Amino acid sequence: MAKKFDNDKVGRRFVRTIAGAASGMSVATFDSEDDRGAMFVSGTNLRLGVEDVEAVSEIVKAGAVLVLQKEVPDEANVAAAAVMKRAGGMVVLNAAPARAPSDGLAALVDVVVVNAVEAEALAAVASVESLETALAAAQTLSKQYPVVVVTAGGEGVAFVARGGDEGATPAIKVNVGSTHGAGDEFIAYLRHKLRQVQRCRLPWLRRTNLPQFALASLSSIDGRDTVRLAW
């Protein structure tokens, strides 16, 4: 893996190797309707600790956007979020796998992003299969987080921000390519747009000047993780 990073010119200054331990991995699964699931083998993901966060704290700066997921120990996420908040940055939590974050982590999150399955689990709702139910789940979760984004696959994406700003945008309908990595791509593009407008703060969406077609494109590459992006 390290050799692959080097060949692709990906920096690994802060990558730590652990003798005798294996890297984490995720195996994608698909059902007859092409809905995606995943089996996780955590491996060294569970070895990420506060000391690793401290080692990279020197590069954290104001205006940065930190993306966290639930594949590493909570204490590492809390430490990373605390460093980012002290520096004046933004913390985005992609709550996957669908496990509720600790109170300590939740208190540091600016934006939480969940797909339909994760929204059902965290918001304790029966199903998220439409923009209306996605918006309802986002409204429930907004009691805990400043901004909530719920992706509903081919239906689109809904958001709610504290203070009453909310909305939903239908997905652009295109041919299904592959569902693998759909949520990761959604998060990557969302993080990119948030980084551009980080200083705007909340309500974040209407002040970003992010075109409706761009948001619709975002929704089209995630969820329940059904990808609807034509390459």
mmCIF file of C-alpha atoms in Angstrom:
data_model
loop_
_atom_site.group_PDB
_atom_site.id
_atom_site.type_symbol
_atom_site.label_atom_id
_atom_site.label_comp_id
_atom_site.label_asym_id
_atom_site.label_seq_id
_atom_site.Cartn_x
_atom_site.Cartn_y
_atom_site.Cartn_z
ATOM 1 C CA MET A 1 0.000 0.000 0.000
ATOM 2 C CA ALA A 2 2.810 2.404 0.863
ATOM 3 C CA LYS A 3 4.447 1.670 -2.481
ATOM 4 C CA LYS A 4 1.166 2.402 -4.244
ATOM 5 C CA PHE A 5 0.955 5.763 -2.464
ATOM 6 C CA ASP A 6 4.494 6.581 -3.557
ATOM 7 C CA ASN A 7 3.873 5.562 -7.162
ATOM 8 C CA ASP A 8 0.745 7.736 -7.267
ATOM 9 C CA LYS A 9 2.571 10.609 -5.552
ATOM 10 C CA VAL A 10 0.200 10.562 -2.572
ATOM 11 C CA GLY A 11 1.829 12.036 0.513
ATOM 12 C CA ARG A 12 2.134 9.654 3.481
ATOM 13 C CA ARG A 13 4.010 11.799 5.945
ATOM 14 C CA PHE A 14 1.591 10.888 8.705
ATOM 15 C CA VAL A 15 0.886 7.281 7.726
ATOM 16 C CA ARG A 16 1.936 4.948 10.546
ATOM 17 C CA THR A 17 2.701 1.274 10.045
ATOM 18 C CA ILE A 18 2.147 -1.329 12.769
ATOM 19 C CA ALA A 19 4.190 -4.517 12.611
ATOM 20 C CA GLY A 20 2.111 -7.676 12.421
ATOM 21 C CA ALA A 21 -1.183 -5.834 11.894
ATOM 22 C CA ALA A 22 -3.361 -5.697 8.768
ATOM 23 C CA SER A 23 -4.967 -2.657 7.195
ATOM 24 C CA GLY A 24 -8.731 -2.277 7.405
ATOM 25 C CA MET A 25 -10.907 -3.033 4.423
ATOM 26 C CA SER A 26 -14.519 -2.966 3.287
ATOM 27 C CA VAL A 27 -16.169 -5.568 1.069
ATOM 28 C CA ALA A 28 -19.124 -4.304 -0.949
ATOM 29 C CA THR A 29 -22.249 -6.419 -1.344
ATOM 30 C CA PHE A 30 -25.218 -5.907 -3.675
ATOM 31 C CA ASP A 31 -28.742 -7.296 -3.661
ATOM 32 C CA SER A 32 -30.999 -8.114 -6.602
ATOM 33 C CA GLU A 33 -32.144 -4.483 -6.818
ATOM 34 C CA ASP A 34 -28.533 -3.221 -6.826
ATOM 35 C CA ASP A 35 -28.794 -1.746 -3.340
ATOM 36 C CA ARG A 36 -25.389 -1.733 -1.727
ATOM 37 C CA GLY A 37 -24.214 -2.972 1.626
ATOM 38 C CA ALA A 38 -20.774 -3.458 3.088
ATOM 39 C CA MET A 39 -18.900 -5.777 5.412
ATOM 40 C CA PHE A 40 -16.155 -4.088 7.407
ATOM 41 C CA VAL A 41 -12.903 -5.581 8.611
ATOM 42 C CA SER A 42 -11.552 -2.862 10.877
ATOM 43 C CA GLY A 43 -7.929 -3.978 11.148
ATOM 44 C CA THR A 44 -5.562 -1.137 12.034
ATOM 45 C CA ASN A 45 -8.401 1.400 11.819
ATOM 46 C CA LEU A 46 -9.067 0.498 15.445
ATOM 47 C CA ARG A 47 -5.474 1.380 16.341
ATOM 48 C CA LEU A 48 -5.834 5.040 15.433
ATOM 49 C CA GLY A 49 -5.462 7.011 18.628
ATOM 50 C CA VAL A 50 -5.130 10.425 20.203
ATOM 51 C CA GLU A 51 -1.367 10.335 19.703
ATOM 52 C CA ASP A 52 -1.894 10.098 15.931
ATOM 53 C CA VAL A 53 -4.123 13.162 16.036
ATOM 54 C CA GLU A 54 -1.567 15.080 18.070
ATOM 55 C CA ALA A 55 1.105 14.243 15.490
ATOM 56 C CA VAL A 56 -0.816 16.041 12.727
ATOM 57 C CA SER A 57 -2.259 18.917 14.762
ATOM 58 C CA GLU A 58 0.470 21.253 13.517
ATOM 59 C CA ILE A 59 -1.005 21.309 10.006
ATOM 60 C CA VAL A 60 -4.575 22.127 11.071
ATOM 61 C CA LYS A 61 -5.551 25.708 10.296
ATOM 62 C CA ALA A 62 -8.517 28.053 10.264
ATOM 63 C CA GLY A 63 -10.813 27.628 7.293
ATOM 64 C CA ALA A 64 -10.095 23.921 6.968
ATOM 65 C CA VAL A 65 -12.810 21.260 6.793
ATOM 66 C CA LEU A 66 -12.339 17.967 8.627
ATOM 67 C CA VAL A 67 -14.338 14.911 7.520
ATOM 68 C CA LEU A 68 -14.814 12.114 10.039
ATOM 69 C CA GLN A 69 -16.373 8.679 9.724
ATOM 70 C CA LYS A 70 -17.247 6.042 12.295
ATOM 71 C CA GLU A 71 -14.642 3.479 11.248
ATOM 72 C CA VAL A 72 -12.083 4.545 13.868
ATOM 73 C CA PRO A 73 -12.264 4.746 17.687
ATOM 74 C CA ASP A 74 -14.490 7.502 19.044
ATOM 75 C CA GLU A 75 -11.715 8.993 21.136
ATOM 76 C CA ALA A 76 -9.643 9.600 17.999
ATOM 77 C CA ASN A 77 -12.576 11.327 16.304
ATOM 78 C CA VAL A 78 -13.231 13.469 19.377
ATOM 79 C CA ALA A 79 -9.587 14.501 19.584
ATOM 80 C CA ALA A 80 -9.453 15.373 15.880
ATOM 81 C CA ALA A 81 -12.686 17.354 16.037
ATOM 82 C CA ALA A 82 -11.467 19.269 19.079
ATOM 83 C CA VAL A 83 -8.228 20.215 17.305
ATOM 84 C CA MET A 84 -10.164 21.420 14.262
ATOM 85 C CA LYS A 85 -12.615 23.475 16.305
ATOM 86 C CA ARG A 86 -9.801 25.151 18.251
ATOM 87 C CA ALA A 87 -8.197 26.118 14.948
ATOM 88 C CA GLY A 88 -11.440 27.645 13.691
ATOM 89 C CA GLY A 89 -12.255 24.967 11.147
ATOM 90 C CA MET A 90 -15.412 23.015 10.321
ATOM 91 C CA VAL A 91 -16.190 19.427 11.343
ATOM 92 C CA VAL A 92 -18.260 17.198 9.054
ATOM 93 C CA LEU A 93 -19.364 13.794 10.342
ATOM 94 C CA ASN A 94 -20.288 11.137 7.803
ATOM 95 C CA ALA A 95 -21.994 8.841 10.305
ATOM 96 C CA ALA A 96 -21.049 5.579 8.641
ATOM 97 C CA PRO A 97 -21.244 2.842 9.747
ATOM 98 C CA ALA A 98 -24.593 3.754 11.291
ATOM 99 C CA ARG A 99 -23.623 4.055 14.919
ATOM 100 C CA ALA A 100 -24.654 6.975 17.086
ATOM 101 C CA PRO A 101 -21.655 9.169 17.971
ATOM 102 C CA SER A 102 -20.788 9.869 21.569
ATOM 103 C CA ASP A 103 -22.122 13.027 23.182
ATOM 104 C CA GLY A 104 -18.581 14.383 23.149
ATOM 105 C CA LEU A 105 -18.263 13.991 19.394
ATOM 106 C CA ALA A 106 -21.793 15.153 18.594
ATOM 107 C CA ALA A 107 -21.146 18.419 20.431
ATOM 108 C CA LEU A 108 -18.230 19.204 18.071
ATOM 109 C CA VAL A 109 -19.962 18.451 14.754
ATOM 110 C CA ASP A 110 -21.030 21.271 12.414
ATOM 111 C CA VAL A 111 -22.528 19.155 9.635
ATOM 112 C CA VAL A 112 -23.711 15.539 9.774
ATOM 113 C CA VAL A 113 -24.280 13.590 6.566
ATOM 114 C CA VAL A 114 -26.184 10.301 6.446
ATOM 115 C CA ASN A 115 -27.698 8.132 3.760
ATOM 116 C CA ALA A 116 -31.148 6.606 3.998
ATOM 117 C CA VAL A 117 -30.155 3.556 6.044
ATOM 118 C CA GLU A 118 -28.082 5.628 8.450
ATOM 119 C CA ALA A 119 -30.843 8.204 8.793
ATOM 120 C CA GLU A 120 -33.328 5.488 9.675
ATOM 121 C CA ALA A 121 -31.022 4.210 12.411
ATOM 122 C CA LEU A 122 -29.966 7.541 13.915
ATOM 123 C CA ALA A 123 -33.297 9.336 13.632
ATOM 124 C CA ALA A 124 -35.267 6.229 14.652
ATOM 125 C CA VAL A 125 -37.687 6.547 11.734
ATOM 126 C CA ALA A 126 -39.381 3.665 9.947
ATOM 127 C CA SER A 127 -38.067 4.322 6.444
ATOM 128 C CA VAL A 128 -36.390 6.937 4.280
ATOM 129 C CA GLU A 129 -37.492 6.274 0.725
ATOM 130 C CA SER A 130 -38.570 9.705 -0.532
ATOM 131 C CA LEU A 131 -37.564 13.344 -0.274
ATOM 132 C CA GLU A 132 -40.393 13.897 2.201
ATOM 133 C CA THR A 133 -39.174 11.185 4.555
ATOM 134 C CA ALA A 134 -35.570 12.286 4.074
ATOM 135 C CA LEU A 135 -36.543 15.813 5.094
ATOM 136 C CA ALA A 136 -38.460 14.495 8.102
ATOM 137 C CA ALA A 137 -35.408 12.506 9.223
ATOM 138 C CA ALA A 138 -33.207 15.585 8.776
ATOM 139 C CA GLN A 139 -35.613 17.631 10.876
ATOM 140 C CA THR A 140 -35.392 15.061 13.666
ATOM 141 C CA LEU A 141 -31.592 14.963 13.560
ATOM 142 C CA SER A 142 -31.359 18.776 13.464
ATOM 143 C CA LYS A 143 -32.317 18.776 17.130
ATOM 144 C CA GLN A 144 -28.855 17.367 17.758
ATOM 145 C CA TYR A 145 -26.729 18.832 14.938
ATOM 146 C CA PRO A 146 -26.483 22.364 13.466
ATOM 147 C CA VAL A 147 -26.774 21.136 9.873
ATOM 148 C CA VAL A 148 -28.081 17.778 8.649
ATOM 149 C CA VAL A 149 -27.822 16.383 5.113
ATOM 150 C CA VAL A 150 -29.777 13.229 4.254
ATOM 151 C CA THR A 151 -29.207 11.554 0.909
ATOM 152 C CA ALA A 152 -32.029 9.393 -0.413
ATOM 153 C CA GLY A 153 -30.436 7.719 -3.392
ATOM 154 C CA GLY A 154 -32.240 8.255 -6.640
ATOM 155 C CA GLU A 155 -34.844 10.406 -4.906
ATOM 156 C CA GLY A 156 -32.436 13.230 -4.103
ATOM 157 C CA VAL A 157 -31.049 15.011 -1.044
ATOM 158 C CA ALA A 158 -32.622 16.917 1.852
ATOM 159 C CA PHE A 159 -31.064 19.306 4.354
ATOM 160 C CA VAL A 160 -32.063 21.125 7.507
ATOM 161 C CA ALA A 161 -30.148 23.855 9.330
ATOM 162 C CA ARG A 162 -30.999 25.190 12.745
ATOM 163 C CA GLY A 163 -32.849 28.440 12.473
ATOM 164 C CA GLY A 164 -35.408 27.151 9.999
ATOM 165 C CA ASP A 165 -33.426 26.878 6.764
ATOM 166 C CA GLU A 166 -34.323 23.625 5.012
ATOM 167 C CA GLY A 167 -35.007 22.169 1.605
ATOM 168 C CA ALA A 168 -34.861 19.170 -0.696
ATOM 169 C CA THR A 169 -33.626 18.721 -4.251
ATOM 170 C CA PRO A 170 -34.568 15.849 -6.591
ATOM 171 C CA ALA A 171 -31.770 13.823 -8.093
ATOM 172 C CA ILE A 172 -30.891 14.040 -11.751
ATOM 173 C CA LYS A 173 -31.953 10.783 -13.397
ATOM 174 C CA VAL A 174 -29.174 9.106 -15.358
ATOM 175 C CA ASN A 175 -28.087 5.561 -16.099
ATOM 176 C CA VAL A 176 -26.770 3.568 -13.151
ATOM 177 C CA GLY A 177 -23.036 3.006 -13.328
ATOM 178 C CA SER A 178 -21.737 1.511 -10.097
ATOM 179 C CA THR A 179 -22.767 1.964 -6.495
ATOM 180 C CA HIS A 180 -19.289 1.315 -5.097
ATOM 181 C CA GLY A 181 -17.821 4.378 -3.405
ATOM 182 C CA ALA A 182 -20.872 6.507 -4.109
ATOM 183 C CA GLY A 183 -21.149 7.911 -0.598
ATOM 184 C CA ASP A 184 -17.433 8.680 -0.477
ATOM 185 C CA GLU A 185 -17.657 10.671 -3.689
ATOM 186 C CA PHE A 186 -20.642 12.604 -2.388
ATOM 187 C CA ILE A 187 -18.734 13.498 0.775
ATOM 188 C CA ALA A 188 -15.621 14.491 -1.165
ATOM 189 C CA TYR A 189 -17.527 16.953 -3.358
ATOM 190 C CA LEU A 190 -19.552 18.303 -0.454
ATOM 191 C CA ARG A 191 -16.359 18.871 1.502
ATOM 192 C CA HIS A 192 -14.899 20.697 -1.498
ATOM 193 C CA LYS A 193 -17.884 23.065 -1.674
ATOM 194 C CA LEU A 194 -17.922 23.618 2.083
ATOM 195 C CA ARG A 195 -14.230 24.484 1.993
ATOM 196 C CA GLN A 196 -14.973 27.153 -0.593
ATOM 197 C CA VAL A 197 -17.654 28.756 1.549
ATOM 198 C CA GLN A 198 -16.459 27.870 5.047
ATOM 199 C CA ARG A 199 -16.413 31.499 6.119
ATOM 200 C CA CYS A 200 -20.094 31.924 5.230
ATOM 201 C CA ARG A 201 -21.284 29.815 8.173
ATOM 202 C CA LEU A 202 -25.001 29.101 8.655
ATOM 203 C CA PRO A 203 -27.495 28.893 7.088
ATOM 204 C CA TRP A 204 -24.858 27.343 4.900
ATOM 205 C CA LEU A 205 -26.662 26.089 1.828
ATOM 206 C CA ARG A 206 -28.494 29.177 0.590
ATOM 207 C CA ARG A 207 -25.420 31.340 1.120
ATOM 208 C CA THR A 208 -23.100 29.107 -0.880
ATOM 209 C CA ASN A 209 -24.557 30.090 -4.246
ATOM 210 C CA LEU A 210 -24.300 26.381 -5.000
ATOM 211 C CA PRO A 211 -26.517 25.890 -8.059
ATOM 212 C CA GLN A 212 -29.501 23.606 -7.736
ATOM 213 C CA PHE A 213 -28.173 21.422 -10.534
ATOM 214 C CA ALA A 214 -24.934 20.906 -8.606
ATOM 215 C CA LEU A 215 -26.799 19.789 -5.515
ATOM 216 C CA ALA A 216 -28.928 17.502 -7.633
ATOM 217 C CA SER A 217 -25.755 16.033 -9.080
ATOM 218 C CA LEU A 218 -24.496 15.401 -5.576
ATOM 219 C CA SER A 219 -27.619 13.523 -4.667
ATOM 220 C CA SER A 220 -27.320 11.456 -7.798
ATOM 221 C CA ILE A 221 -24.034 9.850 -6.754
ATOM 222 C CA ASP A 222 -25.059 8.577 -3.369
ATOM 223 C CA GLY A 223 -27.504 6.973 -1.367
ATOM 224 C CA ARG A 224 -28.685 4.008 -0.164
ATOM 225 C CA ASP A 225 -25.766 4.060 -1.960
ATOM 226 C CA THR A 226 -27.279 3.882 -5.399
ATOM 227 C CA VAL A 227 -25.052 5.663 -7.858
ATOM 228 C CA ARG A 228 -26.782 7.483 -10.673
ATOM 229 C CA LEU A 229 -23.840 9.213 -12.237
ATOM 230 C CA ALA A 230 -23.000 8.620 -15.892
ATOM 231 C CA TRP A 231 -19.294 8.823 -16.609
#
